[in-house]
Coordinates of C-alpha atoms in Angstrom, one line a residue:
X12 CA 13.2 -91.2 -37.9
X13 CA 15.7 -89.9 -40.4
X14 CA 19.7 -90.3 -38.8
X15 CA 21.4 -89.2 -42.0
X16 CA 21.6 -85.6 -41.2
X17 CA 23.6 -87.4 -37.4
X18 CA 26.6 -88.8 -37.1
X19 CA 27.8 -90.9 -34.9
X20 CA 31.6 -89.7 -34.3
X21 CA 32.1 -88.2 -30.7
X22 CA 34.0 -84.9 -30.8
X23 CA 36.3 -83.9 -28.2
X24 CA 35.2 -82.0 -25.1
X25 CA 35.4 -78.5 -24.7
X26 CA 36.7 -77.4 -21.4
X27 CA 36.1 -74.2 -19.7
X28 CA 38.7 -73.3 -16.4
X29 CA 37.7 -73.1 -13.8
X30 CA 38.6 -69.8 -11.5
X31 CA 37.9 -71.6 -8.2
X32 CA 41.4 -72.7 -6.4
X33 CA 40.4 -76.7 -6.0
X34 CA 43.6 -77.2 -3.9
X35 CA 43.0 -74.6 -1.3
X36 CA 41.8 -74.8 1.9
X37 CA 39.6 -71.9 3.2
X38 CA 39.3 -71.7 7.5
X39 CA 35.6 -72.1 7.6
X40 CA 34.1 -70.3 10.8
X41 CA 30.6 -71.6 12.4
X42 CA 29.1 -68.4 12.9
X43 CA 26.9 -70.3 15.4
X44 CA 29.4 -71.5 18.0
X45 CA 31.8 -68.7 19.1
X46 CA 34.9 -70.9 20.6
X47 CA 36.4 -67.0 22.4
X48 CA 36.1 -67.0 25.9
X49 CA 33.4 -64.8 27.3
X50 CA 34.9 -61.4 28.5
X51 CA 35.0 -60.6 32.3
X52 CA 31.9 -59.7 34.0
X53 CA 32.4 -56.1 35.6
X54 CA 29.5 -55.1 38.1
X55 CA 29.1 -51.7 37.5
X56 CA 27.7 -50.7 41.4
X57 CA 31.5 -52.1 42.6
X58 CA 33.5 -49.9 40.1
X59 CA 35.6 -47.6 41.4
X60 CA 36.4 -44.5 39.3
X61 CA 39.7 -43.4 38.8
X62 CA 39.4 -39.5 39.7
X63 CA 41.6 -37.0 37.9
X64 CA 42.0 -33.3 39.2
X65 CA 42.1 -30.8 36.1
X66 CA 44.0 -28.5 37.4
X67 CA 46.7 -30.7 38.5
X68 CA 46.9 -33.0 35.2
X69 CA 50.3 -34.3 34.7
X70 CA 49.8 -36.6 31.5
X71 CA 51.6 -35.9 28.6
X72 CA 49.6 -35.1 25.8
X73 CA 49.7 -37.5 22.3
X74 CA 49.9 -34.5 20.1
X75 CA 53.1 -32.5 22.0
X76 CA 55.4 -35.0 22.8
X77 CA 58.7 -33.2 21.6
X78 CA 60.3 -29.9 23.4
X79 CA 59.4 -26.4 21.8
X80 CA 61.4 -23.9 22.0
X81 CA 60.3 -20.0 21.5
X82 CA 62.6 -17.5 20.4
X83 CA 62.1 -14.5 22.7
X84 CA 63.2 -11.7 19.7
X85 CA 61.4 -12.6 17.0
X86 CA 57.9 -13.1 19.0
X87 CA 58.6 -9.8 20.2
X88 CA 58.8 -8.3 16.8
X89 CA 55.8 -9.7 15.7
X90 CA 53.8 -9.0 18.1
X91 CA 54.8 -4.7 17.7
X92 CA 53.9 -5.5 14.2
X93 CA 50.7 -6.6 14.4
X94 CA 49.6 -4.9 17.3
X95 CA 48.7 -1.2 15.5
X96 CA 46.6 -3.5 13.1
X97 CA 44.7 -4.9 16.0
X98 CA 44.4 -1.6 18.2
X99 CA 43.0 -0.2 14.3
X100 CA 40.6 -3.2 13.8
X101 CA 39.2 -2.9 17.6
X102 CA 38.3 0.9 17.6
X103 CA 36.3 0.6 14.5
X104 CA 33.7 -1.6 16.8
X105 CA 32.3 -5.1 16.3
X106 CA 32.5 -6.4 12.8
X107 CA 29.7 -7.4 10.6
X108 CA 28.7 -11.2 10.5
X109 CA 28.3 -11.7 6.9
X110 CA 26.3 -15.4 6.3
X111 CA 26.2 -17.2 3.2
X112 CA 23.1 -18.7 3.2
X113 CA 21.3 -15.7 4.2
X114 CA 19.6 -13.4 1.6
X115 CA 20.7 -9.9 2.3
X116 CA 17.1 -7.5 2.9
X117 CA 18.4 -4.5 0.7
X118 CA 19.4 -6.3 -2.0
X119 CA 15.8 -8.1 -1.9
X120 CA 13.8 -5.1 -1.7
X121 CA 12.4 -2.7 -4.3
X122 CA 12.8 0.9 -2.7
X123 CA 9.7 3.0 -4.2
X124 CA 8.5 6.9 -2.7
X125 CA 5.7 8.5 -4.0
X126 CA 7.1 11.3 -5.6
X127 CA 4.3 13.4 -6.8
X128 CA 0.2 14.0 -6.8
X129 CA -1.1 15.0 -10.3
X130 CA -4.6 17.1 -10.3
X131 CA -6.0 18.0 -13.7
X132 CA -7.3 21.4 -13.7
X133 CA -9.8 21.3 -16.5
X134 CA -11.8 18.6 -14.5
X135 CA -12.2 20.3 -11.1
X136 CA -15.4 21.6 -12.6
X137 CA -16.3 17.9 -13.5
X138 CA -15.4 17.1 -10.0
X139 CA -17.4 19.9 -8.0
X140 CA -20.4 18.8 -10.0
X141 CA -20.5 15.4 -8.0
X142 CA -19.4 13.0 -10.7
X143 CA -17.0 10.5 -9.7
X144 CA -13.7 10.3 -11.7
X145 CA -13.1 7.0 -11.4
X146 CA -11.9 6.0 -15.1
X147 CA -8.8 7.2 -16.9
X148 CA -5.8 6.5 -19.0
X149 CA -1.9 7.7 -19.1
X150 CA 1.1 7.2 -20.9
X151 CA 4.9 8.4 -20.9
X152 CA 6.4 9.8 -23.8
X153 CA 9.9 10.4 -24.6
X154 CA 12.1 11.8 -22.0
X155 CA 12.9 15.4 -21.7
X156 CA 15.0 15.9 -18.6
X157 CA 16.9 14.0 -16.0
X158 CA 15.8 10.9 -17.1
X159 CA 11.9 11.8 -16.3
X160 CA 9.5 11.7 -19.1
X161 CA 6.9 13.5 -20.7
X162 CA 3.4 12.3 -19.4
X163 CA -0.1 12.1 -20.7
X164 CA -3.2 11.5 -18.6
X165 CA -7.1 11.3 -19.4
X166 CA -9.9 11.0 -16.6
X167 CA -13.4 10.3 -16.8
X168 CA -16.3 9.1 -14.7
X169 CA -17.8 5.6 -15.7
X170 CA -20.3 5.7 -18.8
X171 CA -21.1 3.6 -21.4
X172 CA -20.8 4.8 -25.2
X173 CA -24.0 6.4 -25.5
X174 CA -23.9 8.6 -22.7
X175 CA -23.0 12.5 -23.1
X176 CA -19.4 13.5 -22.8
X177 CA -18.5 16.7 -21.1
X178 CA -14.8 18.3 -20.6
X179 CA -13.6 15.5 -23.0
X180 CA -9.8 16.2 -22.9
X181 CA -6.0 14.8 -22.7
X182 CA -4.0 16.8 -20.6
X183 CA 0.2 16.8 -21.2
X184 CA 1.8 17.3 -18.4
X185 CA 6.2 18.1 -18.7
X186 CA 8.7 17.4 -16.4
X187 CA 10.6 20.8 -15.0
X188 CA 13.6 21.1 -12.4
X189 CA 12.8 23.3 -9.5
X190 CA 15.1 24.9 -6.9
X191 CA 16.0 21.9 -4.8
X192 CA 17.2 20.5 -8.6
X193 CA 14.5 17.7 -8.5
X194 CA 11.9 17.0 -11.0
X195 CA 8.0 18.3 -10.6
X196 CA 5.4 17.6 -13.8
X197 CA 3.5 20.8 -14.5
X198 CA 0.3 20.9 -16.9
X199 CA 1.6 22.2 -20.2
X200 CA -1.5 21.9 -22.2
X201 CA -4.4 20.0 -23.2
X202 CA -6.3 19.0 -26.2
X203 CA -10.2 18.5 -26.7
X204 CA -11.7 15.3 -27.8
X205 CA -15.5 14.0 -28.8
X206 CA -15.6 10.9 -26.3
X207 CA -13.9 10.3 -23.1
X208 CA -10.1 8.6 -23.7
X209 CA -9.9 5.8 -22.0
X210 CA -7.2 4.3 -23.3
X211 CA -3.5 5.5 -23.8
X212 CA -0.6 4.1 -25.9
X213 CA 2.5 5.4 -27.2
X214 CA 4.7 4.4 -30.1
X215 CA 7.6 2.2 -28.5
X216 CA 8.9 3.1 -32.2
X217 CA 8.7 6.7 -31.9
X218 CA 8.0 8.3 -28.1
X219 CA 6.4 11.6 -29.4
X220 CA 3.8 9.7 -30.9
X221 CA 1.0 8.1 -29.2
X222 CA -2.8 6.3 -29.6
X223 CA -5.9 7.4 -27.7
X224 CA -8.7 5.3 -28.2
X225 CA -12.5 6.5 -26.6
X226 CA -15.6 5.0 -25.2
X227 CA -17.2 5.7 -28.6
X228 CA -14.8 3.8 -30.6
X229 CA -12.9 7.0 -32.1
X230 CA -9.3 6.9 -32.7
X231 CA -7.2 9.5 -32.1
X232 CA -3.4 10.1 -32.8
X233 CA -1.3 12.6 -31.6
X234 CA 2.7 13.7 -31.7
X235 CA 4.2 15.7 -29.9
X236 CA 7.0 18.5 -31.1
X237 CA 9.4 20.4 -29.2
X238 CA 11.4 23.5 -31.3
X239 CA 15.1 24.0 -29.4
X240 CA 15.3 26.7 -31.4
X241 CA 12.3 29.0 -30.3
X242 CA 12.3 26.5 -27.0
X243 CA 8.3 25.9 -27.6
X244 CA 6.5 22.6 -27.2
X245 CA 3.6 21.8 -28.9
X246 CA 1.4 19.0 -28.9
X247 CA -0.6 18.5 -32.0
X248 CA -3.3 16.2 -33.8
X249 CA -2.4 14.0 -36.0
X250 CA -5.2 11.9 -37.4
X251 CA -8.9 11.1 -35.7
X252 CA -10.8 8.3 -37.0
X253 CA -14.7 7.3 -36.1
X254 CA -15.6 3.3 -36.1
X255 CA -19.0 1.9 -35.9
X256 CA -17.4 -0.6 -33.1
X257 CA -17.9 -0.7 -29.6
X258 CA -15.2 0.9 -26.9
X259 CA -11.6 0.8 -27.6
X260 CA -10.2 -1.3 -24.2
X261 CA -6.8 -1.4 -24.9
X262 CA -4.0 -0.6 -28.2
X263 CA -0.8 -2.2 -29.1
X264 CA 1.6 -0.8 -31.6
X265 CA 3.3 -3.2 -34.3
X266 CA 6.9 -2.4 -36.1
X267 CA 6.7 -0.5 -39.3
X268 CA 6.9 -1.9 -42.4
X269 CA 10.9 -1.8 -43.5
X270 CA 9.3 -0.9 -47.4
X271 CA 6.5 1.5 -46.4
X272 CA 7.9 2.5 -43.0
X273 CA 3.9 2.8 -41.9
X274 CA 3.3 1.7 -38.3
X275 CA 0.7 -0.9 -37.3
X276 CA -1.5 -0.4 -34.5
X277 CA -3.9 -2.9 -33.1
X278 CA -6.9 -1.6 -31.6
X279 CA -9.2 -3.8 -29.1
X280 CA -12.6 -3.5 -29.2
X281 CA -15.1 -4.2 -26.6
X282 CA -17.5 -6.1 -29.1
X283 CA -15.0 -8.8 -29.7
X284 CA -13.2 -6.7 -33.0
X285 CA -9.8 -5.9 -33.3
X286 CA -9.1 -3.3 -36.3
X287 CA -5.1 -3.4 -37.9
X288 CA -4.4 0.4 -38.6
X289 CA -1.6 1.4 -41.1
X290 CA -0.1 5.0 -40.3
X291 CA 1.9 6.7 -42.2
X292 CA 1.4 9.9 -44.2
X293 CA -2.5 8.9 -43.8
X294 CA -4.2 6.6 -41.6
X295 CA -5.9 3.4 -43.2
X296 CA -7.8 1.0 -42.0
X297 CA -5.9 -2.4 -43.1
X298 CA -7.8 -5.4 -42.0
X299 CA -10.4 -6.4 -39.4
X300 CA -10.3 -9.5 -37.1
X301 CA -13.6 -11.0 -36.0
X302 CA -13.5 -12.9 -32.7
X303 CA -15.5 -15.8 -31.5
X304 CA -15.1 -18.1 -28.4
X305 CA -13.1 -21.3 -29.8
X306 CA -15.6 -23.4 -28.4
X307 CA -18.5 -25.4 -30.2
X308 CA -20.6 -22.2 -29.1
X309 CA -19.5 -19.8 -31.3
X310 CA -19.7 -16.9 -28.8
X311 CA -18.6 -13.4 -29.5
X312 CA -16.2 -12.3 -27.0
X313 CA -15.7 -9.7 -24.3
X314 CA -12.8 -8.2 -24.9
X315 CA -10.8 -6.6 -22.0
X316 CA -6.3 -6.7 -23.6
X317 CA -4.1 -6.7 -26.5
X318 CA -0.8 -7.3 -26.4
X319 CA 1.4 -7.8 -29.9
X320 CA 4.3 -10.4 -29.3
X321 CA 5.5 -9.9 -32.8
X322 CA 4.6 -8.4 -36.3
X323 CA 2.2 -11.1 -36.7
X324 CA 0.8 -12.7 -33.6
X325 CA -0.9 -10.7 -31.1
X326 CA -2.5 -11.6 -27.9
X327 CA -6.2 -11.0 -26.6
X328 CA -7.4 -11.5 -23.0
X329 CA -11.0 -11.8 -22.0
X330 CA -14.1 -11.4 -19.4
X331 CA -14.2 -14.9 -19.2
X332 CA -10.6 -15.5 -18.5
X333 CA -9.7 -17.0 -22.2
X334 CA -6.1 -15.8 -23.5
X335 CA -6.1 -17.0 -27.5
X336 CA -2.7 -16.4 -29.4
X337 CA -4.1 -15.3 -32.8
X338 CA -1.7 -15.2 -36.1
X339 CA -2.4 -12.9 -38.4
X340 CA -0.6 -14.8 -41.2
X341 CA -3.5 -17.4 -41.3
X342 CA -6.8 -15.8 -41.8
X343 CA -10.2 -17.1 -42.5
X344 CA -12.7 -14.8 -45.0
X345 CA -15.9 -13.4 -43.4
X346 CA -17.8 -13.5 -46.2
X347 CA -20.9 -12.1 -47.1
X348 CA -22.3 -9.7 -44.5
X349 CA -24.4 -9.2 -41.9
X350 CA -27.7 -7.1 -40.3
X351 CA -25.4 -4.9 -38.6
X352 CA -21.5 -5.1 -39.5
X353 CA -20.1 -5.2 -43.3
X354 CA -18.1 -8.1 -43.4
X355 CA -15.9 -6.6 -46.1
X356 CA -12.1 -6.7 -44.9
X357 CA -13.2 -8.8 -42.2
X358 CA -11.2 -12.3 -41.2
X359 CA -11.1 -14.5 -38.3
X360 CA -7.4 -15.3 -37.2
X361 CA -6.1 -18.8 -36.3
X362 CA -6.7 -19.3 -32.9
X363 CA -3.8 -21.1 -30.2
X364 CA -6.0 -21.4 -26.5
X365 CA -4.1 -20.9 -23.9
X366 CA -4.5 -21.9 -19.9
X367 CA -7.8 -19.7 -19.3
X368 CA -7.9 -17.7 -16.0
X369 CA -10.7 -18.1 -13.4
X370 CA -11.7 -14.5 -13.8
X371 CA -11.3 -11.1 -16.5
X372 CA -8.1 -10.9 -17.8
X373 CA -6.6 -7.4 -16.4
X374 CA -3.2 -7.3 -17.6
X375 CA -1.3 -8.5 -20.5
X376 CA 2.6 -8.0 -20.7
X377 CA 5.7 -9.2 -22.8
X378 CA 8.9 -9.2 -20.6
X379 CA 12.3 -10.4 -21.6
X380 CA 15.1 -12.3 -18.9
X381 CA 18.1 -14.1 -19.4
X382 CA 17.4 -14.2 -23.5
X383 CA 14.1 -15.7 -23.2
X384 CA 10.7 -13.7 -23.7
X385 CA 7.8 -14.4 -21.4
X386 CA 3.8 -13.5 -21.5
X387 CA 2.5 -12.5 -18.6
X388 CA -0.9 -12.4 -18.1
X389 CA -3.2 -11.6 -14.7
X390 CA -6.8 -12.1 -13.9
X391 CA -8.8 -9.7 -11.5
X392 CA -8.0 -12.5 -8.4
X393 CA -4.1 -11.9 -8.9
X394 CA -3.7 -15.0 -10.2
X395 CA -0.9 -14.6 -12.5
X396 CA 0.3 -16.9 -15.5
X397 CA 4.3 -16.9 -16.9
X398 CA 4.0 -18.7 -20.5
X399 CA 7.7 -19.0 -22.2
X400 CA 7.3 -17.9 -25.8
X401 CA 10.8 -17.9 -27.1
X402 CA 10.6 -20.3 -29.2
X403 CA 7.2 -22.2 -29.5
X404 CA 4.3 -21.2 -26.7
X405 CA 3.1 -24.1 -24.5
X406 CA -0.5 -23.6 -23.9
X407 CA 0.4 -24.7 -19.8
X408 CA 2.4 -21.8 -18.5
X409 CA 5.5 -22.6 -16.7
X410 CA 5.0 -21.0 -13.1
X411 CA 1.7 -19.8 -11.5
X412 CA 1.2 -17.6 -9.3
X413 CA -1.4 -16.5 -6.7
X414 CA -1.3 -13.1 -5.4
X415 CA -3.3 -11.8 -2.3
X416 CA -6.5 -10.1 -2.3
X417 CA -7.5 -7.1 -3.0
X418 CA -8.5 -7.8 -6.5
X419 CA -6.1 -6.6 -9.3
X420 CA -6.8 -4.2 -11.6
X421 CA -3.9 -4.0 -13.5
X422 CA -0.3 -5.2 -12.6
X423 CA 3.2 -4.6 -13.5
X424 CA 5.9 -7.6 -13.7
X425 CA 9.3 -6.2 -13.5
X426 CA 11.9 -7.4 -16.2
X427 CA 13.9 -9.8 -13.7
X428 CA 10.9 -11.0 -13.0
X429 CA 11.3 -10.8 -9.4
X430 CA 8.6 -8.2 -8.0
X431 CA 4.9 -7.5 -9.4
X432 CA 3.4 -3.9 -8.9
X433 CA -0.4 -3.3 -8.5
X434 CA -2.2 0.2 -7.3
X435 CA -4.2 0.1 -4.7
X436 CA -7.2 1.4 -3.2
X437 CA -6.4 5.2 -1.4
X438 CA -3.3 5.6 -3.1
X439 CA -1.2 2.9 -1.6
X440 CA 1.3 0.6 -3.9
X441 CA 1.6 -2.9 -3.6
X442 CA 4.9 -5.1 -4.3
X443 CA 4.8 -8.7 -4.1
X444 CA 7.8 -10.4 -4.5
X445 CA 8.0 -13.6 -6.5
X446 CA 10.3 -15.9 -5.3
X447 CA 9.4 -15.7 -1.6
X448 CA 6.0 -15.1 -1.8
X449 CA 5.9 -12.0 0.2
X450 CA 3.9 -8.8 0.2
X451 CA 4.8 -5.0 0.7
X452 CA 2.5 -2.0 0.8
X453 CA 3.4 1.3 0.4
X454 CA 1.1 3.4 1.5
X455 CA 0.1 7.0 0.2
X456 CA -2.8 7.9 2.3
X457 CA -5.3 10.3 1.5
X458 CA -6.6 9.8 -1.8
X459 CA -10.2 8.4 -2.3
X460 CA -11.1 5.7 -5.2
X461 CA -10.4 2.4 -6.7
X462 CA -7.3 3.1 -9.3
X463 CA -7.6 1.1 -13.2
X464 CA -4.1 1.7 -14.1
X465 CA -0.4 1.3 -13.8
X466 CA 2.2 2.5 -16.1
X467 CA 6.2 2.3 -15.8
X468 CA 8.3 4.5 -17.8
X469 CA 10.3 2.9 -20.4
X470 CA 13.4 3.5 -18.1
X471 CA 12.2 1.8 -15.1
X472 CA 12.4 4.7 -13.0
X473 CA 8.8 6.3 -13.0
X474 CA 5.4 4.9 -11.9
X475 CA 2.1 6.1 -12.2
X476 CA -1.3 5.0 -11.3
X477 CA -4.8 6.3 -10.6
X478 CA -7.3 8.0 -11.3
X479 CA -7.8 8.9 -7.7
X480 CA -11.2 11.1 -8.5
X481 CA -9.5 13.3 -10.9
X482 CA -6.0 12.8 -9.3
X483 CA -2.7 10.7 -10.3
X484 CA 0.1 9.6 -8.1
X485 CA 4.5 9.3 -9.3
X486 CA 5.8 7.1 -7.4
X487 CA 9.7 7.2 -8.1
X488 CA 11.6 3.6 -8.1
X489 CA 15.1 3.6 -6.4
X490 CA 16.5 0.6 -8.0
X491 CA 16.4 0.0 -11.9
X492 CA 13.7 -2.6 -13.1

């Protein structure tokens, strides 16, 4: 081996202290021999009690040892101060127990009372000739008086697109004040249409316009105009288009365009279309959005919502239960075209897949709480998703939940997202509450038929649902949602 890289010099030692005192004794115990004597042995049977009397106690207590002394005056002055106050507090009766922990029941409950039945005159001719009215539409315009809206309705019976349409109309109905200074809707007028509306939206942009869309596939737009001068209302047609596509399900309106000032509107097709409308001085028809099933398939789908979350993304729920978050800033060309369908104008949107629902999708709603926006979405089971959309969408929605049966036509989630309204059958309202998982009916009794809507005025204060076999039902809502 190779030592020159060694040396052979030895360096002094490094020395660490030690902590440990060397010089110190420590008493060491032997935990295993005890050296105490054993204590005395006391046989419990021979133990004789020491007895003390109570009432004749004569030990000093450990906490009063010292002498008090009470002056005689001053007690007496306080005590014919304080005595009115108590004589006061005693004749007003027992006092409340108030309880932290406990949740107080009027605070937790929404107070609603059915406020009104709606009939629609021009269909009691529909109605005496046997045809169910079990299909319609509403909407609430701007408000006219004491915080109660205008109102809108449509009925129908159940018919598919070929089918013959008979007393076709929309019927306005306006708030009035009567002699008990309450509010009562009266008919004001109606309007004729080719197809049975059976759908309803109004401009969140502009409350005296609104969207009808038919069975057929027409569109129709309508404002309404009220004179102060001359104190007449009118309700007028705006624009009526025809589409070669299947039934119009559902419409969302879309901010206007800050250079043109035209409004969007989406409508929903039953065919799996959805037609972007400009409005404005004229009525165009901007783009068309074909939609297939995301899946290897290829499917066209069964439309059933449409819900706009902003001036480019919209929302679409399904028969199968799908909810896809399409963009409309990413479009793929349809090219070319087709047996039945030009394909002219026509794009499929990018595509997000959201949590899919066991059954039809019913509802679709945008709320916003504590400066976050949520999508709500409900299946005809009551099974109800909450996806956070803020900022990015997570195709898992952050709380589930499962209402009871009766299925669910359409629901209503309240913007503190603490109760959900759905109609039900004979005219009675459900409200479940969220965070305790408990249900409330209020019942209206009477009315005969399975309702397909709910709609909340824009303030929170007015609710209506149906049809009820040509009949609607207000229900009035005590608290602000």
């Amino acid at each position: 081996m190779d030592f020159d890289n060694f040396t052979l010099v030895s360096n002094e030692v490094v020395e660490f202290q030690s902590t440990w005192k060397i010089g110190e004794k420590l008493p060491l115990t032997d935990s295993c021999v005890g050296t105490d004597p054993p204590a005395k042995k006391i046989d419990a049977e021979t133990l004789v009690a020491e007895r003390k009397d109570i009432a004749v106690q004569t030990e000093e207590s450990p906490r009063h040892t010292g002498v008090v002394t009470v002056d005689n005056e001053k007690l007496s002055g306080w005590l014919r101060k304080i005595y009115p106050l108590v004589e006061e507090e005693l004749s007003s009766g027992i006092t409340e127990v108030f309880d932290d922990n406990s949740n107080d029941l009027d605070e937790e409950r929404l107070v609603v009372r059915k406020h009104q039945d709606l009939t629609v005159k021009q269909l009691q001719l529909e109605t005496d000739n046997v045809r169910k009215l079990n299909m319609g539409a509403a909407t609430w315009l701007s408000v006219l008086t004491r915080n109660a809206p205008l109102l809108v309705v449509s009925c129908s019976s159940h018919h598919e697109a070929w089918c013959e349409h008979t007393f076709s109309t929309i019927s306005v109905f306006i708030p009035k004040r009567n002699s008990y200074d309450s509010v009562q809707w009266s008919e004001l007028c109606s309007l004729p249409v080719k197809a049975c509306v059976e759908s309803l939206e109004t401009n969140p942009f502009n409350k005296d316009m609104f969207a009808g869309g038919t069975v057929s596939g027409d569109l129709y737009i309508w404002n309404y105009e009220m004179n102060l001068k001359h104190e007449q209302n009118s309700l007028s047609e705006l624009f009526s288009e025809t589409t070669d596509r299947g039934q119009i399900v559902d419409m969302a309106w879309i901010k206007p365009n800050p250079m043109t000032k035209d409004y969007g509107l989406l409508t929903c097709h039953s065919d799996g279309i959805v037609i972007l409308w400009k409005i404005g001085k004229h009525i165009s028809k901007d783009k068309t959005f074909e939609m297939v099933s995301p899946s290897p398939s290829r499917k066209t789908l069964i439309l059933t919502q449409i819900l706009a979350i902003s001036n480019s993304e919209f929302v679409l729920g399904t028969v199968d239960g799908s909810i896809l978050l399409c963009s409309m800033t990413q479009l793929i060309p349809m090219g070319g075209t087709s047996s039945s369908h030009s394909k002219k104008n026509c794009f499929a949107p990018a595509v997000t897949e959201l949590k899919s629902h066991s059954f039809a999708v019913s509802s679709l709603q945008k709320i916003e709480s504590s400066n976050q926006q949520f999508l709500v979405s409900c299946d005809m089971t009551g099974e109800v998703f909450f996806h956070n959309i803020s900022d990015t969408i997570n195709s898992n929605p952050t709380l589930i939940i499962k209402m009871p049966l009766p299925f669910k036509n359409r629901i209503f989630c309240t913007n503190d997202m603490r109760f959900i309204l759905s109609p039900r059958n004979n005219g009675g309202l459900e409200v479940y509450k969220i965070d305790a998982g408990t249900q409330e009916i209020f019942e209206a009794g009477g009315l005969e038929g399975k309702p397909s809507l709910i709609k909340v005025s824009s303030n929170g204060k007015w609710i209506i649902t149906g049809p009820y076999d040509g009949g609607f039902t207000i229900y009035t809502i005590e608290d602000d949602i």
